XYZ file of N, CA, C and O in Angstrom:
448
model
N -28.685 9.958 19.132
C -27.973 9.059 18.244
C -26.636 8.660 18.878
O -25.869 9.394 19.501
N -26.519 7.504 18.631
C -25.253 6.993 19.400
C -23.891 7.210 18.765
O -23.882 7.011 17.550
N -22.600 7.616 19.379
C -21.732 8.037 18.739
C -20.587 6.839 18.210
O -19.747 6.589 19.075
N -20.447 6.132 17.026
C -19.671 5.504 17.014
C -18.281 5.591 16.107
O -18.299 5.887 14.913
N -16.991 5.265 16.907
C -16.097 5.096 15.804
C -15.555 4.100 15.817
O -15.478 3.408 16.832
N -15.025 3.771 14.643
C -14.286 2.497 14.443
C -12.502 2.924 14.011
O -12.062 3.715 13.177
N -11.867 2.095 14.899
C -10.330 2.506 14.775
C -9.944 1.438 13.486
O -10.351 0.283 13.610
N -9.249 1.757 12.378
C -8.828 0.841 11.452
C -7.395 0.527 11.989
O -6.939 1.560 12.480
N -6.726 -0.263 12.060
C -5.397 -0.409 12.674
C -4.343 -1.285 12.087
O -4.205 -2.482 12.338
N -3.450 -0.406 11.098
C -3.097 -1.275 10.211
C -1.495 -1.021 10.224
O -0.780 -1.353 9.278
N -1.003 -0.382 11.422
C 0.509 0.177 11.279
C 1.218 -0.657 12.634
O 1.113 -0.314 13.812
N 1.897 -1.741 12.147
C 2.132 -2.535 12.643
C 3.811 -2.390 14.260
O 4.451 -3.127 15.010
N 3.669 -0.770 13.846
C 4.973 -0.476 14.939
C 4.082 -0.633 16.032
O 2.856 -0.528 15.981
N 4.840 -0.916 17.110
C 4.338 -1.001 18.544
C 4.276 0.410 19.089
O 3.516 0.411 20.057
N 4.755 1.569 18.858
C 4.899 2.430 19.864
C 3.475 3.171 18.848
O 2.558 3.852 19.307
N 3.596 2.939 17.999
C 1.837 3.673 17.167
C 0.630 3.156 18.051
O -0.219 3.924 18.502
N 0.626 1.710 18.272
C -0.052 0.997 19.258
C -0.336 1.483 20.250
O -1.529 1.688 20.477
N 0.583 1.818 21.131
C 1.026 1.929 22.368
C 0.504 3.902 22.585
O 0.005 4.361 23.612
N 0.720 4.450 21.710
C 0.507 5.949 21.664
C -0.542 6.586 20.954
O -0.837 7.768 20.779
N -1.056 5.450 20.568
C -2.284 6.293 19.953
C -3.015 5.657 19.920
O -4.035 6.083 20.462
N -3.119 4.179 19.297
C -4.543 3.706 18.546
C -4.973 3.023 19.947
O -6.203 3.040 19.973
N -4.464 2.435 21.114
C -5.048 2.103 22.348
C -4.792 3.399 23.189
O -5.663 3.616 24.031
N -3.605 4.444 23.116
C -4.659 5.951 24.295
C -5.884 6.252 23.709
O -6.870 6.347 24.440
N -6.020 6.480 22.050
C -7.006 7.147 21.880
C -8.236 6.159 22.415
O -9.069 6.448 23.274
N -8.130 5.041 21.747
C -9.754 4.226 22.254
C -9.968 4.250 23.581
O -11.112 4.462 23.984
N -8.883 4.032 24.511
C -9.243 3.941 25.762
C -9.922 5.464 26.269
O -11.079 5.664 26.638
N -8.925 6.336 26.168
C -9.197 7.818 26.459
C -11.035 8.006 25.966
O -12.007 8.318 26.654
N -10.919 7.662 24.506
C -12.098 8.057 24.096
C -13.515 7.252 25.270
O -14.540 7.861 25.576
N -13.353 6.555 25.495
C -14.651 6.135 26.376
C -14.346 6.233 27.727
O -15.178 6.074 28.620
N -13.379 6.445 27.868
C -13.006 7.150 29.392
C -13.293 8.296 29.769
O -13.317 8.784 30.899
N -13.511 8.714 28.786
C -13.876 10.903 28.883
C -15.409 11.118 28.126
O -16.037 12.155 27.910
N -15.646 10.072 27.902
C -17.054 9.943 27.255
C -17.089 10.678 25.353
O -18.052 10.899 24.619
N -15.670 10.855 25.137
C -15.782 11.395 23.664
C -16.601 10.891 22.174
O -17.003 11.420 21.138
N -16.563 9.695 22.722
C -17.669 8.454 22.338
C -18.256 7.526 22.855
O -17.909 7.167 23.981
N -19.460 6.784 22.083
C -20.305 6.370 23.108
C -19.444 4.797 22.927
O -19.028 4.162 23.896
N -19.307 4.391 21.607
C -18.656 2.699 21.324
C -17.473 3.264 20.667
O -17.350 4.374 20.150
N -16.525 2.198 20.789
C -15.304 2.304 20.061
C -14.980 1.218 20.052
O -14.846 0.456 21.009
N -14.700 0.901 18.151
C -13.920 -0.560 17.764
C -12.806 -0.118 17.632
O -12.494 1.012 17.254
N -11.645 -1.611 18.156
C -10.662 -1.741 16.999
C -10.421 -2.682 16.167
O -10.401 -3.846 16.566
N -10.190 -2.366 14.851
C -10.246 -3.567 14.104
C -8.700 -3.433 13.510
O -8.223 -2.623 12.715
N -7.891 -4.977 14.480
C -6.536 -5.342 13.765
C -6.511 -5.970 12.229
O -7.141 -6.974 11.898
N -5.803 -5.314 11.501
C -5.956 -5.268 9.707
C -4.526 -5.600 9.386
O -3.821 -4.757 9.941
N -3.760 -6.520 8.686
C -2.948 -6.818 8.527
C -1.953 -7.137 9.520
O -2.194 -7.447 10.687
N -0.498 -7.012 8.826
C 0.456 -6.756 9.888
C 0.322 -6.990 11.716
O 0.904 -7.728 12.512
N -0.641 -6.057 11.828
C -1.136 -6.122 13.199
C -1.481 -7.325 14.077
O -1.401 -7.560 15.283
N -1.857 -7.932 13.097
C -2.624 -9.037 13.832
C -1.337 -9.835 14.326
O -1.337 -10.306 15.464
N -0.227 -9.994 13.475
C 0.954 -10.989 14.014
C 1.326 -10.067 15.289
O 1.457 -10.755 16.302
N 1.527 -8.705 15.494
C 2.070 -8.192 16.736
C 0.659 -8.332 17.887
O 0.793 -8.419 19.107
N -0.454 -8.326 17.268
C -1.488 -8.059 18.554
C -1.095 -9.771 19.188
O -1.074 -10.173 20.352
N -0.869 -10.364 18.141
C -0.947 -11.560 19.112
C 0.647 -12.191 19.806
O 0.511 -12.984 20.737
N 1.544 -11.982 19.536
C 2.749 -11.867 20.179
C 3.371 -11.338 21.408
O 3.740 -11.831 22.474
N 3.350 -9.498 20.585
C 3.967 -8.639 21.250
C 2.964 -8.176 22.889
O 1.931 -7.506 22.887
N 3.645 -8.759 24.129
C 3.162 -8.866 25.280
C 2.685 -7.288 25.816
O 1.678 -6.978 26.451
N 3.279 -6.829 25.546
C 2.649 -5.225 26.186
C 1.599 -4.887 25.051
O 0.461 -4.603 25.424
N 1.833 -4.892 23.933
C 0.277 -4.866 22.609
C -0.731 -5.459 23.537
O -1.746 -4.856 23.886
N -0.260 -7.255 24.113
C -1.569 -7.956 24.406
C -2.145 -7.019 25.877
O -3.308 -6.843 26.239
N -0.864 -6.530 26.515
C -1.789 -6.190 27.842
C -2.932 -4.660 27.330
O -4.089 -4.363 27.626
N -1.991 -4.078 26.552
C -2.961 -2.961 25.861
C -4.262 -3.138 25.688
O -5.166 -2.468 26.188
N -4.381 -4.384 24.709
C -5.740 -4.965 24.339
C -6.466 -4.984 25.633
O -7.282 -4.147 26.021
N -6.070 -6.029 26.237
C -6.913 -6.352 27.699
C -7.104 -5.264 28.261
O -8.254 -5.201 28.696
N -6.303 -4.067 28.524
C -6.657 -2.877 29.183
C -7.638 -2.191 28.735
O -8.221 -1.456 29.533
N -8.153 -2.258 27.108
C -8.726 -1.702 26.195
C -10.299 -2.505 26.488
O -11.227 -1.979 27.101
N -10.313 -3.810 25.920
C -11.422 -4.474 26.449
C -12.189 -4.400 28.092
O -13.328 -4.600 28.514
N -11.052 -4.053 28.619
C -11.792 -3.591 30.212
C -12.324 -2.299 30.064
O -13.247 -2.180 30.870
N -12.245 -1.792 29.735
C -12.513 0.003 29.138
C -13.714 0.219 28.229
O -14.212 1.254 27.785
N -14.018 -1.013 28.090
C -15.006 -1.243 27.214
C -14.637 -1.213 25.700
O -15.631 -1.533 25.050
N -13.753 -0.991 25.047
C -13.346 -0.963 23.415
C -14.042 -2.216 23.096
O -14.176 -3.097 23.945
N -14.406 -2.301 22.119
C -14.356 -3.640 21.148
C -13.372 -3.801 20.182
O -13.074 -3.088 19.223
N -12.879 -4.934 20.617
C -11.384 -5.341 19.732
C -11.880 -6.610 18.621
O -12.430 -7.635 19.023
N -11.573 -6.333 17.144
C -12.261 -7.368 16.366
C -10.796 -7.464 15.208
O -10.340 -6.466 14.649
N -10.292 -8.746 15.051
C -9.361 -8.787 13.814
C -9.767 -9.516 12.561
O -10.454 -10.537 12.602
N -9.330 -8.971 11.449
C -9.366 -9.813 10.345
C -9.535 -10.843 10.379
O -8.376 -10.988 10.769
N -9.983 -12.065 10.338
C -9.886 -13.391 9.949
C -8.837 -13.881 8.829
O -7.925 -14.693 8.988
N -9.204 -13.162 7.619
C -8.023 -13.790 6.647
C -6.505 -12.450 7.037
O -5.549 -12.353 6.268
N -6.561 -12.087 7.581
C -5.343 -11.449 8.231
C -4.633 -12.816 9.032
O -3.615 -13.470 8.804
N -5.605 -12.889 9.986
C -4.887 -13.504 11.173
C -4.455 -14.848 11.053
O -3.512 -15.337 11.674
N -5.265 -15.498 10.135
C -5.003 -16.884 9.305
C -3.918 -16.456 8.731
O -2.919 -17.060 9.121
N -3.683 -15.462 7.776
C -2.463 -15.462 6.806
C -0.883 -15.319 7.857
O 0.161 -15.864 7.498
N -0.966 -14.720 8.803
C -0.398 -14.615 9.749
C -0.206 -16.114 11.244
O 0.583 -16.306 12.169
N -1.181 -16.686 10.807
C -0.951 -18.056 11.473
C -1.746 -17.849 12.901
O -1.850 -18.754 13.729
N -2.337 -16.417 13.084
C -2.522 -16.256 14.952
C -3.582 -16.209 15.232
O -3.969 -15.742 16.304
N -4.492 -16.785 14.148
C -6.294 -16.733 14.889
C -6.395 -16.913 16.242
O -6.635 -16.061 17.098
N -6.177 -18.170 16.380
C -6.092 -18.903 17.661
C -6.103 -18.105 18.852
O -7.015 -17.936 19.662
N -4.312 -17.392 18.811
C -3.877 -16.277 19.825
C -4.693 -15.542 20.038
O -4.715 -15.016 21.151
N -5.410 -15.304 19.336
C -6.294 -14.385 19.296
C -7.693 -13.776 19.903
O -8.300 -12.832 20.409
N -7.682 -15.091 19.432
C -9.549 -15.541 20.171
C -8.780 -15.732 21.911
O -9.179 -15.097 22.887
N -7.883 -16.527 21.930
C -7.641 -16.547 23.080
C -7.299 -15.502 24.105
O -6.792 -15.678 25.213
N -7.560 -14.710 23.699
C -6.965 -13.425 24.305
C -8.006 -12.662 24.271
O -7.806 -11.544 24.747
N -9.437 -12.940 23.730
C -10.679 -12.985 23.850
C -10.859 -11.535 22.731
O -11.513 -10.533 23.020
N -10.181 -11.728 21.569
C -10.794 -10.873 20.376
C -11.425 -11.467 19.220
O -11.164 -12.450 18.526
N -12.547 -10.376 19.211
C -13.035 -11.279 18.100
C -12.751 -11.321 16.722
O -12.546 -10.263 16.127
N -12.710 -12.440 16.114
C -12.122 -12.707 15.058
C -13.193 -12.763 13.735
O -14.265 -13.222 14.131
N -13.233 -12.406 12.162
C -13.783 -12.295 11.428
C -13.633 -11.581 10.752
O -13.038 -10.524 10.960
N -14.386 -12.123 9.196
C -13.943 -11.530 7.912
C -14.305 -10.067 8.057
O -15.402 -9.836 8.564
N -13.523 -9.006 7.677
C -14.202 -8.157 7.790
C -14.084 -7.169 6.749
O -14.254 -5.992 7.066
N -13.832 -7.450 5.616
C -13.778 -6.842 4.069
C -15.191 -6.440 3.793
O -15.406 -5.273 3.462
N -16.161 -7.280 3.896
C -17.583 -6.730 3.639
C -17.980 -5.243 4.764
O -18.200 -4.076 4.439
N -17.949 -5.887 6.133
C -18.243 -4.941 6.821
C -17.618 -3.214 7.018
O -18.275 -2.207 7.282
N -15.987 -3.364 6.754
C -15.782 -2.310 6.306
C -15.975 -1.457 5.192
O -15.674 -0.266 5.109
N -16.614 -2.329 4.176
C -16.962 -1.493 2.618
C -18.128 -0.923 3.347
O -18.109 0.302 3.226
N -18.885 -1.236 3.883
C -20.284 -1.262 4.568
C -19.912 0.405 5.402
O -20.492 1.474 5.212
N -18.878 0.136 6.234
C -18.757 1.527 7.198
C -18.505 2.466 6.178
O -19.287 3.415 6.147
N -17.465 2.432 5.203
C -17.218 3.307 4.374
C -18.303 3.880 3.433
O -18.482 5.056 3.114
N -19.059 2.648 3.023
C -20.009 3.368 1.825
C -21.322 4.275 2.534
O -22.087 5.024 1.928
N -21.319 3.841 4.531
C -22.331 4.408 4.671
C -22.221 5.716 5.909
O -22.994 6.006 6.823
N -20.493 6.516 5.336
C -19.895 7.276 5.777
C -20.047 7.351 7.256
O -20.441 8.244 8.006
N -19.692 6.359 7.410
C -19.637 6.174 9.571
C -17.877 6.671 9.762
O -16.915 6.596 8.998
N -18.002 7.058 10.804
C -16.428 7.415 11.346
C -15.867 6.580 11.753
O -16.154 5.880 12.725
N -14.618 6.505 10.795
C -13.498 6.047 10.953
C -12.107 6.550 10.669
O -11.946 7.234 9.658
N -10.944 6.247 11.564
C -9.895 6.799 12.332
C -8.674 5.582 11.845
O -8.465 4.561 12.500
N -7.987 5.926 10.633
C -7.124 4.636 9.963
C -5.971 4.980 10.485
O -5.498 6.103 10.310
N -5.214 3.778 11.391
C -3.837 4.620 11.666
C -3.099 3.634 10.797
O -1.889 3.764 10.606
């Protein structure tokens, strides 16, 4: 069975970013602790993932590492940065259904 977690990422300081929610994902498929690892930017986040320049190189370091990076849609709209976003090659989409979905069908997840 394949091991998956999904990072919820909703604490919009940079050094939380920077120290945990991209060491851990990266670390985690770097050491094989899991087999997939999302992150999904949830609020707040989404205005720094798409701004703040060391966040973006994080991401990219993360996506080379294999993470999957996915943000809110009505986050990133409410925040104005879809665009940035996609451009920076994350994927973007609603994701209120899909997380009721992880939760109701007790998959692991890691809310920072």
């Amino acid at each position: 069975m394949e091991k998956k977690l999904t990072v919820l990422w909703t604490n919009a300081d940079p050094n939380t970013a920077h120290h945990m929610v991209f060491m851990y994902a990266i670390n985690s498929l770097k050491h094989e602790w899991w087999d997939k690892v999302t992150v999904v930017i949830w609020g707040s986040t989404a205005k720094v993932a798409a701004e703040d320049e060391g966040i973006r190189d994080k991401i990219k370091m993360a996506m080379h590492q294999g993470v999957h990076v996915s943000a809110c849609k009505a986050c990133a709209d409410q925040f104005g940065v879809a665009q940035n976003l996609k451009d920076l090659g994350v994927e973007v989409m609603y994701w209120g259904k899909p997380l009721t979905e992880l939760i109701q069908n007790r998959e692991y997840m890691l809310t920072i």
